[in-house]
Coordinates of C-alpha atoms in Angstrom, one line a residue:
M1 CA -4.3 -32.1 0.3
F2 CA -7.8 -33.4 0.7
S3 CA -7.5 -36.8 -1.0
R4 CA -10.1 -39.4 -0.2
L5 CA -9.3 -42.4 1.9
K6 CA -10.2 -45.8 0.5
S7 CA -10.6 -49.4 2.1
G8 CA -11.4 -52.7 0.8
G9 CA -13.7 -55.5 2.0
S10 CA -17.3 -55.3 3.4
I11 CA -16.1 -56.2 7.0
R12 CA -13.3 -53.6 6.9
R13 CA -15.8 -51.0 5.6
F14 CA -18.4 -51.9 8.3
V15 CA -15.7 -51.6 11.0
S16 CA -14.2 -48.3 9.7
A17 CA -17.9 -46.9 9.4
L18 CA -18.9 -48.0 12.9
P19 CA -17.6 -44.7 14.5
L20 CA -19.5 -42.8 12.0
L21 CA -22.8 -44.8 12.5
L22 CA -22.5 -44.1 16.3
L23 CA -22.1 -40.4 15.7
L24 CA -24.8 -40.2 13.0
P25 CA -27.4 -38.4 15.1
F26 CA -24.8 -35.7 15.8
L27 CA -23.7 -35.4 12.1
M28 CA -27.2 -35.1 10.7
P29 CA -28.0 -31.6 9.6
H30 CA -29.8 -29.2 12.1
S31 CA -32.1 -26.7 10.6
S32 CA -34.2 -23.8 11.8
S33 CA -37.4 -22.7 10.4
A34 CA -37.2 -20.2 7.4
E35 CA -38.3 -16.7 8.0
G36 CA -40.5 -16.6 5.0
A37 CA -43.6 -18.2 3.4
S38 CA -43.6 -21.3 1.3
L39 CA -41.5 -21.0 -2.1
P40 CA -43.0 -20.9 -5.4
A41 CA -41.8 -23.9 -7.3
A42 CA -40.9 -21.9 -10.4
E43 CA -38.4 -19.8 -8.7
T44 CA -34.8 -20.7 -9.1
M45 CA -31.4 -19.8 -7.9
P46 CA -28.9 -17.9 -10.1
S47 CA -27.5 -21.3 -11.2
G48 CA -31.0 -22.4 -12.3
I49 CA -31.6 -24.9 -9.4
R50 CA -35.2 -24.7 -8.3
L51 CA -35.8 -23.2 -4.9
D52 CA -38.1 -26.0 -3.9
E53 CA -35.0 -28.3 -4.4
L54 CA -32.5 -26.1 -2.5
E55 CA -32.5 -28.1 0.8
A56 CA -32.1 -31.4 -0.8
Y57 CA -29.4 -30.2 -3.1
V58 CA -27.4 -28.6 -0.3
D59 CA -27.7 -31.7 1.9
H60 CA -26.5 -33.8 -1.0
F61 CA -23.6 -31.5 -1.9
V62 CA -22.4 -31.1 1.8
E63 CA -22.5 -34.8 2.7
P64 CA -19.2 -35.9 1.2
Y65 CA -17.2 -33.2 3.0
I66 CA -18.6 -33.1 6.5
N67 CA -16.3 -35.0 8.9
K68 CA -13.8 -35.2 6.0
T69 CA -12.7 -31.9 4.9
T70 CA -14.3 -29.8 7.6
A71 CA -15.8 -30.8 11.0
A72 CA -18.8 -28.5 10.5
A73 CA -20.5 -26.0 8.4
S74 CA -23.4 -23.4 8.8
I75 CA -25.2 -22.4 5.6
A76 CA -27.8 -19.7 5.1
V77 CA -29.5 -18.7 1.9
V78 CA -31.6 -15.5 1.3
K79 CA -34.1 -14.9 -1.4
N80 CA -36.3 -11.7 -1.6
G81 CA -35.3 -10.5 1.8
Q82 CA -36.1 -13.8 3.6
I83 CA -33.8 -16.5 5.0
I84 CA -35.2 -19.4 3.2
L85 CA -32.5 -22.0 4.4
S86 CA -30.6 -22.2 7.6
K87 CA -28.9 -25.4 8.6
G88 CA -25.9 -26.6 10.5
Y89 CA -24.0 -29.7 9.6
G90 CA -21.4 -31.9 11.5
L91 CA -19.8 -31.1 14.7
A92 CA -19.0 -27.7 16.2
D93 CA -16.8 -29.4 18.9
I94 CA -15.6 -33.0 18.0
G95 CA -14.3 -33.7 21.5
Q96 CA -17.5 -33.0 23.2
Q97 CA -19.7 -34.2 20.3
V98 CA -21.5 -30.8 20.1
P99 CA -23.5 -30.6 16.8
A100 CA -23.4 -27.5 14.6
E101 CA -26.7 -25.7 14.6
P102 CA -28.0 -22.4 13.0
G103 CA -27.2 -20.7 16.3
T104 CA -23.6 -21.8 16.4
V105 CA -21.2 -19.0 16.3
F106 CA -18.4 -19.0 13.8
E107 CA -15.4 -16.7 13.1
W108 CA -16.1 -14.7 10.0
G109 CA -12.6 -13.7 9.1
S110 CA -12.3 -11.1 6.3
I111 CA -16.0 -10.8 5.7
S112 CA -15.7 -8.5 8.7
K113 CA -14.1 -5.9 6.2
L114 CA -17.6 -5.3 4.7
F115 CA -18.8 -3.6 7.8
V116 CA -15.9 -1.1 7.5
W117 CA -16.8 -0.3 3.9
T118 CA -20.5 0.0 4.9
S119 CA -19.7 2.3 7.8
A120 CA -17.6 4.5 5.5
M121 CA -20.4 4.8 3.0
Q122 CA -22.7 5.9 5.8
L123 CA -20.2 8.6 6.8
A124 CA -19.8 9.6 3.1
E125 CA -23.6 9.9 2.8
E126 CA -23.5 12.3 5.7
G127 CA -20.9 14.4 4.0
K128 CA -18.3 13.6 6.8
L129 CA -16.0 11.5 4.6
D130 CA -14.7 12.3 1.2
L131 CA -13.7 9.0 -0.5
E132 CA -11.3 10.9 -2.8
A133 CA -9.5 12.9 -0.1
D134 CA -6.0 12.3 1.2
I135 CA -6.6 9.9 4.3
R136 CA -3.9 11.9 6.2
S137 CA -6.4 14.7 6.6
Y138 CA -8.4 12.3 8.7
L139 CA -5.4 10.9 10.8
P140 CA -3.3 12.5 13.5
D141 CA -0.2 14.3 12.3
G142 CA 2.6 12.0 11.4
F143 CA 0.5 8.8 12.0
L144 CA 1.8 7.0 9.0
K145 CA 5.6 7.0 9.2
R146 CA 6.5 4.5 6.4
L147 CA 5.1 6.1 3.2
A148 CA 7.5 6.0 0.4
Y149 CA 5.6 7.9 -2.4
P150 CA 4.4 11.6 -2.6
E151 CA 1.0 10.7 -4.2
A152 CA -1.8 10.9 -1.8
I153 CA -3.5 7.7 -0.6
T154 CA -7.4 8.2 -0.8
F155 CA -10.0 6.3 1.0
M156 CA -10.9 4.8 -2.3
D157 CA -7.5 3.4 -2.5
L158 CA -8.1 1.6 0.7
M159 CA -11.4 0.3 -0.6
N160 CA -9.7 -1.0 -3.7
H161 CA -6.5 -2.4 -1.9
T162 CA -4.4 -0.1 -4.0
A163 CA -2.8 2.0 -1.2
G164 CA 0.6 0.3 -2.0
F165 CA 1.2 -1.3 1.4
E166 CA 3.3 -4.4 1.8
E167 CA 2.0 -7.4 3.6
Y168 CA 3.2 -7.1 7.1
M169 CA 2.8 -10.5 8.8
F170 CA 3.4 -9.8 12.4
D171 CA 1.0 -8.7 15.2
M172 CA -1.9 -9.1 12.9
A173 CA -3.5 -12.0 14.9
Y174 CA -2.8 -13.7 18.2
T175 CA -3.6 -17.0 19.9
S176 CA -4.4 -15.4 23.3
P177 CA -6.9 -12.6 24.1
G178 CA -4.4 -11.2 26.6
Q179 CA -2.1 -10.0 23.7
V180 CA -4.8 -7.8 22.2
Q181 CA -4.4 -4.0 22.2
T182 CA -6.5 -1.2 21.0
L183 CA -7.1 -0.6 17.4
E184 CA -4.8 2.4 17.4
Q185 CA -2.1 0.7 19.2
G186 CA -2.3 -2.3 16.8
L187 CA -2.1 0.1 13.8
R188 CA 1.0 1.8 15.2
L189 CA 2.6 -1.5 16.1
A190 CA 2.2 -3.1 12.7
E191 CA 2.4 -0.3 10.2
P192 CA 3.7 -1.8 6.9
K193 CA 6.0 0.0 4.5
Q194 CA 4.6 1.3 1.3
I195 CA 6.1 -0.4 -1.6
Y196 CA 3.9 0.6 -4.6
P197 CA 2.6 4.1 -5.7
P198 CA -1.0 4.4 -4.7
G199 CA -3.5 3.2 -7.3
E200 CA -1.0 1.1 -9.2
N201 CA -1.4 -2.5 -8.0
V202 CA -4.1 -4.4 -6.2
A203 CA -2.4 -5.9 -3.2
Y204 CA -5.0 -7.1 -0.6
S205 CA -4.3 -5.3 2.6
N206 CA -5.6 -6.1 6.1
Y207 CA -3.8 -3.1 7.4
G208 CA -5.5 -0.8 4.9
N209 CA -8.9 -2.0 6.0
S210 CA -8.2 -1.5 9.7
L211 CA -6.7 1.9 9.0
A212 CA -10.1 2.7 7.3
A213 CA -11.9 1.6 10.4
Y214 CA -9.7 3.8 12.5
I215 CA -10.7 6.8 10.2
V216 CA -14.4 5.8 10.9
E217 CA -13.5 6.1 14.7
R218 CA -11.9 9.5 14.1
I219 CA -14.8 11.0 12.2
S220 CA -17.6 9.5 14.2
G221 CA -16.1 10.1 17.7
Q222 CA -16.9 6.5 18.7
P223 CA -14.8 3.3 19.0
Y224 CA -15.4 1.4 15.7
N225 CA -17.1 -1.6 17.4
E226 CA -19.7 0.8 19.1
Y227 CA -20.2 2.6 15.8
V228 CA -21.0 -0.7 14.1
N229 CA -23.2 -2.0 16.9
E230 CA -25.3 1.3 16.8
H231 CA -25.4 2.0 13.0
I232 CA -25.5 -1.6 11.5
L233 CA -26.1 -4.5 14.0
K234 CA -29.0 -2.9 15.9
R235 CA -30.7 -1.6 12.6
L236 CA -30.6 -5.2 11.2
D237 CA -31.5 -7.0 14.4
M238 CA -28.2 -8.8 14.3
K239 CA -28.2 -9.9 18.0
Q240 CA -25.9 -12.9 17.5
T241 CA -22.9 -11.0 16.4
E242 CA -19.9 -9.3 18.0
I243 CA -17.7 -7.2 15.7
T244 CA -14.6 -7.7 17.9
S245 CA -12.6 -10.8 18.3
V246 CA -12.6 -11.0 22.1
L247 CA -16.0 -12.2 23.3
G248 CA -15.4 -11.4 27.0
S249 CA -18.5 -9.1 27.0
R250 CA -20.7 -11.7 25.3
P251 CA -20.4 -14.9 27.2
D252 CA -23.6 -16.1 25.5
L253 CA -21.8 -16.1 22.1
Q254 CA -18.6 -17.6 23.5
A255 CA -20.6 -20.5 24.9
R256 CA -22.0 -21.3 21.4
K257 CA -18.8 -20.7 19.4
A258 CA -17.5 -23.6 17.4
L259 CA -13.9 -24.9 17.9
G260 CA -11.7 -24.4 14.9
Y261 CA -9.6 -27.2 13.3
L262 CA -6.4 -27.1 11.2
S263 CA -5.8 -29.0 8.0
G264 CA -4.7 -32.6 8.0
D265 CA -5.6 -35.9 6.5
P266 CA -9.3 -36.4 5.6
G267 CA -11.3 -37.0 8.8
N268 CA -8.3 -36.2 11.0
F269 CA -8.9 -32.9 12.8
V270 CA -6.5 -31.0 14.8
K271 CA -7.8 -28.4 17.2
G272 CA -6.8 -24.8 16.2
S273 CA -6.7 -21.5 18.0
W274 CA -9.4 -19.0 18.1
N275 CA -8.6 -15.7 16.4
Y276 CA -7.7 -12.6 18.6
M277 CA -6.8 -9.3 16.9
S278 CA -5.9 -5.8 17.9
M279 CA -6.8 -4.7 14.3
Y280 CA -10.2 -6.6 14.6
P281 CA -12.0 -4.7 11.9
N282 CA -10.3 -6.6 9.1
G283 CA -11.1 -10.1 10.4
G284 CA -12.2 -10.4 14.0
A285 CA -16.1 -10.6 13.8
N286 CA -17.9 -13.5 15.3
G287 CA -21.5 -14.4 14.6
T288 CA -24.0 -16.8 13.2
A289 CA -24.8 -17.5 9.6
E290 CA -28.4 -16.2 10.0
D291 CA -27.0 -12.8 11.2
L292 CA -24.7 -12.6 8.3
A293 CA -27.7 -13.5 6.0
R294 CA -29.6 -10.5 7.5
F295 CA -26.5 -8.3 6.7
A296 CA -26.5 -9.5 3.1
A297 CA -30.2 -9.1 2.7
A298 CA -29.9 -5.4 3.7
F299 CA -28.0 -4.7 0.4
M300 CA -30.8 -6.2 -1.5
P301 CA -34.2 -4.3 -0.4
K302 CA -37.3 -5.3 -2.2
D303 CA -38.4 -3.1 -5.0
G304 CA -39.8 0.1 -3.8
Q305 CA -38.3 -0.4 -0.4
A306 CA -35.3 1.3 1.2
T307 CA -32.4 -0.4 3.0
P308 CA -32.0 0.2 6.7
L309 CA -28.4 1.0 6.1
F310 CA -28.5 4.2 4.2
D311 CA -30.9 7.2 3.8
K312 CA -30.5 7.6 0.2
P313 CA -30.9 4.9 -2.4
E314 CA -28.0 6.2 -4.5
T315 CA -25.5 5.4 -1.6
L316 CA -26.3 1.7 -1.9
S317 CA -26.2 2.0 -5.7
T318 CA -22.7 3.6 -5.5
L319 CA -21.3 1.1 -3.0
L320 CA -22.3 -1.8 -5.2
S321 CA -21.0 -0.3 -8.4
P322 CA -17.6 -1.1 -9.8
S323 CA -14.8 1.0 -8.3
R324 CA -11.8 -0.7 -9.9
P325 CA -12.8 -2.6 -13.1
S326 CA -10.5 -4.8 -15.0
D327 CA -11.4 -6.4 -18.2
R328 CA -15.0 -6.1 -19.1
Y329 CA -15.7 -9.8 -18.2
M330 CA -13.0 -10.1 -15.5
P331 CA -14.4 -9.6 -11.9
G332 CA -13.2 -6.5 -10.2
I333 CA -13.8 -4.6 -7.1
A334 CA -16.9 -2.6 -6.0
H335 CA -15.9 -0.3 -3.1
G336 CA -14.4 -3.1 -1.1
F337 CA -16.8 -5.8 -2.2
W338 CA -15.2 -8.3 -4.6
E339 CA -17.1 -9.2 -7.8
Y340 CA -17.7 -12.9 -8.3
P341 CA -18.3 -14.6 -11.8
G342 CA -21.7 -15.9 -11.2
A343 CA -24.5 -16.3 -13.7
S344 CA -25.7 -12.9 -12.7
R345 CA -23.5 -10.0 -11.3
T346 CA -22.5 -11.2 -7.9
L347 CA -20.7 -9.4 -5.0
G348 CA -19.2 -10.6 -1.8
H349 CA -16.2 -11.5 0.3
G350 CA -14.5 -14.6 1.6
G351 CA -12.9 -15.0 5.0
N352 CA -10.2 -17.1 6.6
T353 CA -8.8 -17.1 10.1
M354 CA -6.4 -19.5 11.8
A355 CA -9.0 -22.3 11.8
F356 CA -12.1 -21.0 10.1
S357 CA -13.1 -20.5 6.4
S358 CA -16.1 -18.7 5.1
T359 CA -17.8 -16.8 2.3
L360 CA -20.7 -14.4 1.7
Q361 CA -22.0 -13.8 -1.8
L362 CA -25.0 -11.7 -2.8
V363 CA -26.8 -11.3 -6.2
P364 CA -28.5 -8.0 -6.1
D365 CA -30.5 -8.4 -9.4
Q366 CA -32.1 -11.6 -8.1
H367 CA -32.2 -10.6 -4.4
F368 CA -30.3 -13.7 -3.6
A369 CA -27.5 -14.4 -1.2
V370 CA -25.6 -17.4 0.3
V371 CA -23.6 -17.6 3.4
I372 CA -21.2 -20.6 4.1
L373 CA -19.3 -20.8 7.4
T374 CA -16.9 -23.6 8.3
N375 CA -14.6 -24.4 11.3
Q376 CA -11.9 -25.6 9.1
S377 CA -8.6 -23.9 8.2
G378 CA -8.3 -23.4 4.4
E379 CA -11.5 -25.2 3.6
A380 CA -12.2 -25.0 -0.2
H381 CA -14.7 -27.7 -1.2
L382 CA -17.8 -26.1 0.5
V383 CA -16.6 -22.5 0.6
H384 CA -15.9 -22.3 -3.2
G385 CA -17.6 -25.3 -4.6
L386 CA -21.1 -25.0 -3.1
A387 CA -21.0 -21.2 -3.7
Q388 CA -20.3 -21.8 -7.3
A389 CA -22.9 -24.5 -7.6
L390 CA -25.5 -22.1 -6.3
L391 CA -24.4 -19.0 -8.0
G392 CA -23.7 -20.5 -11.5
S393 CA -21.2 -19.4 -14.1
P394 CA -21.3 -16.3 -16.3
Q395 CA -22.1 -16.8 -20.0
I396 CA -19.3 -14.9 -21.7
P397 CA -19.7 -14.5 -25.4
A398 CA -17.0 -15.8 -27.7
S399 CA -14.6 -13.4 -29.0
D400 CA -14.7 -12.2 -32.6
S401 CA -11.0 -11.6 -32.7
I402 CA -8.2 -14.2 -33.0
L403 CA -7.1 -15.2 -29.6
P404 CA -3.5 -14.4 -28.7
D405 CA -0.9 -17.2 -28.7
S406 CA -0.6 -18.8 -25.3
S407 CA 2.6 -20.6 -25.9
R408 CA 4.7 -17.5 -25.2
I409 CA 3.5 -17.5 -21.6
S410 CA 5.9 -19.5 -19.5
E411 CA 7.1 -17.4 -16.6
G412 CA 7.0 -17.0 -12.8
F413 CA 5.1 -14.2 -11.2
I414 CA 5.2 -12.9 -7.6
A415 CA 2.2 -11.7 -5.6
A416 CA 1.8 -7.9 -5.3
R417 CA 0.5 -8.8 -1.8
R418 CA 3.8 -9.7 -0.3
A419 CA 6.3 -8.6 2.3
G420 CA 8.6 -6.0 0.9
Q421 CA 11.3 -6.1 3.7
G422 CA 12.5 -8.2 6.4
F423 CA 13.1 -12.0 6.3
M424 CA 9.5 -12.6 5.3
G425 CA 10.3 -11.2 1.9
V426 CA 11.7 -14.5 1.0
Y427 CA 8.4 -16.4 1.4
P428 CA 6.5 -15.1 -1.7
Y429 CA 9.4 -16.4 -3.9
L430 CA 8.9 -19.9 -2.4
S431 CA 5.1 -19.8 -3.6
M432 CA 5.3 -17.9 -6.9
L433 CA 2.6 -18.3 -9.5
H434 CA 4.0 -20.3 -12.4
L435 CA 2.3 -20.3 -15.9
S436 CA 3.0 -22.6 -18.8
S437 CA 1.2 -23.6 -21.9
E438 CA 1.3 -26.9 -23.7
A439 CA -1.6 -26.5 -26.0
P440 CA -3.3 -23.7 -27.9
N441 CA -5.4 -21.3 -25.7
R442 CA -4.5 -23.4 -22.5
L443 CA -2.7 -22.4 -19.4
S444 CA -1.4 -24.6 -16.6
V445 CA -1.3 -22.7 -13.3
K446 CA 0.8 -23.9 -10.4
L447 CA 0.8 -22.2 -7.0
A448 CA 2.1 -23.4 -3.6
G449 CA 1.7 -27.0 -4.7
F450 CA -1.8 -26.7 -6.2
E451 CA -2.5 -27.0 -10.0
G452 CA -5.2 -25.9 -12.2
E453 CA -6.0 -25.8 -16.0
Y454 CA -7.4 -22.6 -17.6
R455 CA -8.6 -21.9 -21.1
Q456 CA -8.6 -18.7 -23.0
I457 CA -12.1 -17.6 -23.7
R458 CA -11.4 -13.9 -24.8
P459 CA -8.1 -12.2 -25.4
Y460 CA -6.0 -12.6 -22.4
L461 CA -9.0 -13.7 -20.3
Y462 CA -8.7 -17.3 -18.9
E463 CA -11.4 -19.5 -17.3
R464 CA -10.6 -22.2 -14.9
I465 CA -11.7 -25.7 -16.2
S466 CA -10.2 -28.1 -13.8
G467 CA -7.7 -28.5 -11.0
D468 CA -7.4 -28.5 -7.2
A469 CA -10.3 -27.1 -5.3
E470 CA -8.0 -24.7 -3.5
L471 CA -7.8 -22.7 -6.8
G472 CA -11.5 -22.4 -6.8
A473 CA -11.2 -18.9 -5.5
W474 CA -9.6 -18.1 -8.9
P475 CA -12.3 -18.9 -11.5
F476 CA -10.7 -16.4 -13.8
L477 CA -7.5 -14.8 -14.4
H478 CA -6.6 -11.9 -16.8
I479 CA -3.3 -10.9 -18.3
D480 CA -2.4 -7.2 -18.7
M481 CA -0.1 -6.7 -21.8
E482 CA 1.9 -3.7 -22.7
N483 CA 4.4 -3.6 -25.5
D484 CA 4.0 -7.3 -26.0
R485 CA 5.2 -7.9 -22.4
I486 CA 3.1 -9.2 -19.4
Q487 CA 2.6 -6.3 -16.9
R488 CA 0.6 -8.2 -14.3
I489 CA -1.7 -11.1 -13.9
S490 CA -5.0 -10.2 -12.3
V491 CA -6.7 -12.7 -10.0
Y492 CA -9.1 -12.6 -7.1
T493 CA -7.8 -10.2 -4.3
T494 CA -4.3 -9.5 -5.7
D495 CA -2.2 -8.9 -8.8
Y496 CA 0.8 -11.0 -9.7
L497 CA 3.8 -9.2 -11.1
P498 CA 6.7 -10.3 -13.3
L499 CA 10.0 -10.9 -11.6
S500 CA 12.4 -8.0 -11.5
G501 CA 16.0 -8.2 -12.8
L502 CA 17.4 -8.5 -9.2
H503 CA 15.1 -11.5 -8.6
S504 CA 15.0 -13.1 -12.0
M505 CA 14.4 -16.8 -12.2
P506 CA 18.1 -17.7 -13.0
L507 CA 19.2 -15.6 -10.0
L508 CA 16.7 -17.1 -7.7
T509 CA 17.6 -20.7 -8.9
A510 CA 21.3 -19.9 -8.3
Q511 CA 20.6 -18.6 -4.8
A512 CA 18.4 -21.6 -4.0
A513 CA 21.2 -23.9 -5.0
A514 CA 23.8 -22.1 -3.2
A515 CA 21.7 -22.0 -0.1
G516 CA 20.9 -25.7 -0.3
I517 CA 24.7 -26.6 -0.6
A518 CA 25.6 -24.4 2.3
L519 CA 22.9 -25.7 4.5
L520 CA 23.8 -29.3 3.7
F521 CA 27.5 -28.6 4.3
F522 CA 26.9 -26.9 7.7
L523 CA 24.4 -29.6 8.8
I524 CA 26.7 -32.5 8.1
V525 CA 30.4 -31.5 8.3
P526 CA 30.7 -29.8 11.7
P527 CA 29.2 -32.7 13.7
V528 CA 31.4 -35.2 11.6
S529 CA 34.5 -33.0 12.1
F530 CA 33.8 -32.8 15.8
L531 CA 33.5 -36.4 16.3
A532 CA 36.5 -37.1 14.0
A533 CA 38.6 -34.7 16.2
R534 CA 37.4 -36.4 19.4
F535 CA 38.1 -40.0 18.5
R536 CA 41.0 -39.5 16.1
R537 CA 44.5 -39.7 17.3
R538 CA 46.2 -36.3 16.8
S539 CA 49.0 -36.1 14.3
R540 CA 52.1 -34.6 15.6
N541 CA 52.5 -32.7 12.5
G542 CA 48.9 -31.3 12.7
T543 CA 47.8 -27.8 13.3
P544 CA 45.3 -28.2 16.3
G545 CA 44.9 -24.4 16.6
L546 CA 43.7 -24.0 13.0
R547 CA 41.5 -27.1 13.3
R548 CA 39.8 -25.5 16.4
K549 CA 39.3 -22.2 14.6
T550 CA 38.0 -23.8 11.6
L551 CA 35.7 -25.9 13.6
A552 CA 34.4 -22.7 15.4
L553 CA 33.6 -21.2 12.0
Q554 CA 31.8 -24.4 10.9
W555 CA 29.7 -24.5 14.2
S556 CA 28.8 -20.9 13.7
G557 CA 27.5 -22.0 10.3
L558 CA 25.7 -24.9 11.7
L559 CA 24.0 -22.9 14.4
L560 CA 23.0 -20.2 11.8
A561 CA 21.5 -23.0 9.6
V562 CA 19.6 -24.6 12.5
N563 CA 18.4 -21.3 13.8
N564 CA 17.0 -20.1 10.4
L565 CA 15.5 -23.5 9.5
L566 CA 13.7 -23.4 12.8
L567 CA 12.6 -19.9 12.1
A568 CA 11.2 -20.8 8.7
Y569 CA 9.5 -23.9 10.2
R570 CA 7.8 -21.8 12.9
M571 CA 6.6 -19.2 10.4
L572 CA 5.3 -21.7 7.9
S573 CA 3.5 -23.8 10.6
Q574 CA 1.9 -20.6 12.0
N575 CA 2.6 -17.2 10.6
E576 CA 0.2 -15.4 12.9
R577 CA 2.7 -14.3 15.5
P578 CA 3.8 -11.2 17.4
Y579 CA 7.1 -9.8 16.2
S580 CA 8.5 -10.2 19.8
D581 CA 8.1 -14.0 19.3
V582 CA 10.7 -14.3 16.6
Q583 CA 12.9 -11.2 17.5
P584 CA 15.2 -13.4 19.7
Q585 CA 16.0 -15.6 16.7
L586 CA 16.8 -12.6 14.5
I587 CA 19.2 -11.3 17.4
L588 CA 20.8 -14.7 17.6
N589 CA 21.6 -14.5 13.9
S590 CA 23.6 -11.4 14.5
V591 CA 25.4 -13.0 17.5
L592 CA 26.3 -16.1 15.5
A593 CA 27.4 -14.0 12.5
A594 CA 29.7 -12.0 14.8
A595 CA 31.2 -15.2 16.3
G596 CA 31.8 -16.6 12.8
L597 CA 33.5 -13.4 11.7
I598 CA 35.7 -13.6 14.9
A599 CA 36.6 -17.1 13.9
L600 CA 37.3 -16.0 10.3
L601 CA 39.7 -13.3 11.5
L602 CA 41.5 -15.8 13.8
I603 CA 41.9 -18.2 10.8
A604 CA 43.4 -15.4 8.8
F605 CA 46.0 -14.7 11.5
E606 CA 46.6 -18.4 11.9
L607 CA 47.4 -18.8 8.1
K608 CA 49.9 -15.9 8.2
R609 CA 51.9 -18.0 10.7
R610 CA 51.4 -21.4 9.0
P611 CA 51.2 -20.8 5.3
A612 CA 51.8 -24.5 4.4
L613 CA 48.8 -26.8 4.8
P614 CA 48.2 -30.5 3.7
L615 CA 45.7 -30.6 0.7
R616 CA 42.9 -32.1 2.8
S617 CA 43.1 -29.3 5.3
K618 CA 43.2 -26.7 2.5
I619 CA 40.0 -28.2 0.9
N620 CA 38.3 -28.3 4.2
L621 CA 39.2 -24.8 5.1
L622 CA 38.3 -23.5 1.6
L623 CA 34.9 -25.0 1.7
S624 CA 34.2 -23.9 5.2
V625 CA 35.1 -20.2 4.6
S626 CA 33.5 -19.9 1.2
L627 CA 30.2 -21.6 2.2
W628 CA 30.1 -19.7 5.4
L629 CA 30.4 -16.4 3.4
I630 CA 27.7 -17.5 1.0
L631 CA 25.4 -18.4 3.8
L632 CA 26.1 -15.0 5.5
L633 CA 25.5 -13.1 2.2
L634 CA 22.3 -14.9 1.6
L635 CA 21.0 -14.1 5.1
L636 CA 22.0 -10.5 4.4
V637 CA 20.3 -10.3 1.0
W638 CA 17.0 -11.9 2.4
Q639 CA 17.3 -9.8 5.5
F640 CA 17.2 -12.4 8.2
Y641 CA 18.5 -9.9 10.6
R642 CA 15.4 -7.7 10.6

């Protein structure tokens, strides 16, 4: 996706570089003074890079990507409670040539979730919230209407993303602030169905996090954003942060907010939309990298000092302790923080909105943290690459046992984080995780067009060794085996599960082939038949009534095909939509299907009167009816009517 552009010839290189030379003053990094004293030369980052070389290292690392894979970045580094580096790179607004600075405001995306978990631990410390209690005891009666299992969902399940909720795509984010409702209204509007028993599978849930924030509201008696302002932002002097996605009350922040950009060819940036959310706790925060660095520092107080966030040191220790471990060496979850495989134990969270990407990672043992914010959709080179360069890699001891044979692994897996109903349920099957092995202790991983190579370093634990940067979020994967069968693949933020019998690979392949044939038929044959009927001289022995009815059936199939291809294109190009935006197309599916059924009945009546047909007419009719029924069946199976 982010291939480098090349050009030949010195004159051509000079001409192509001229715009960059003219913009050089704006693309040079902008820095602010660090908040601490000079750095001892002997101190190092977790990866071993010396702190006195940090700024030069970051400048060198960032340079190939600014104005190529991202328009701008803001980077802050914390050591021993002090911000030792804070710099902006590139352009916050390409059109107006506004440089990114330490004071530039970015969208934080899912890093916002950490404020929910911090708030919850504060309430738990006060004895107002039991992390192991049924969350329904904190909610209005009957608030959750789509639960499918009798087991209680605990607050810890919300923290561990194991509540069992499907991924509901609609009404999660909007492109206009006018569409935003209250947190409670957003939760009621976009409640997902529960598709797994609580505690069984890790399926990253935006809804679960916002539901946790609503519980914070209910317990504290304050709107969630007001609670965070009072109990977190003010305590940490985070004056350049707004926890909600709408900045109407903070024009100072809105004036300094970077524009976001969508993915395209390197150096070709398409302006994206700012992010607006009713369920803002899971991804709506706006602020500077320095403010986020202050937040990170609060989880790593100096020895002998207390954090401003909690009254008891054991609360902080509990929050940062593992709450859902996987394999001993596989990163797990720590009360909503995701473990990262750095040289030392690392915790944090990544974030993505429609047009921004970010990460926050902290290393408590070394009192070190890094914040990377970009105004680029799906940016991976800086967000994952620079973070890994600063955090280092773990030293995992070699296994004493014989490593299992990798050659048996050749399957497709579907994300536990997926839509379980409605037409969006088809999309996870279009982007399955495919594993294969062509060498001992090696796995080839393919996902959504990206590829990576992994090597087995301990039984069923695989480390990424090469591949596309977009898989940098998955430095490790772990295979859970039971009775010599794969139960799940554990990766960062979600599990991947084996395909069920109803959705086995042969059946999916057959459905895909049938869909392809039906779509091609109805996209080609009806227009051709219409033109042929219009310009062809009618045969006296023909059956014009049957032709018209057959043509009506074909046009029903054509319009169904076009409507659903357009629906798929719209969702793939931008899946952050209100449900009301696609509902007319789903209603149209029902109307077109009804029209096709009427045509089918009329054809049946016509055939009773005219049983004898020419061979050509029989073939045309047979193909039209059978492929229309196949198309309708597939639309029903994949729920393109709801």
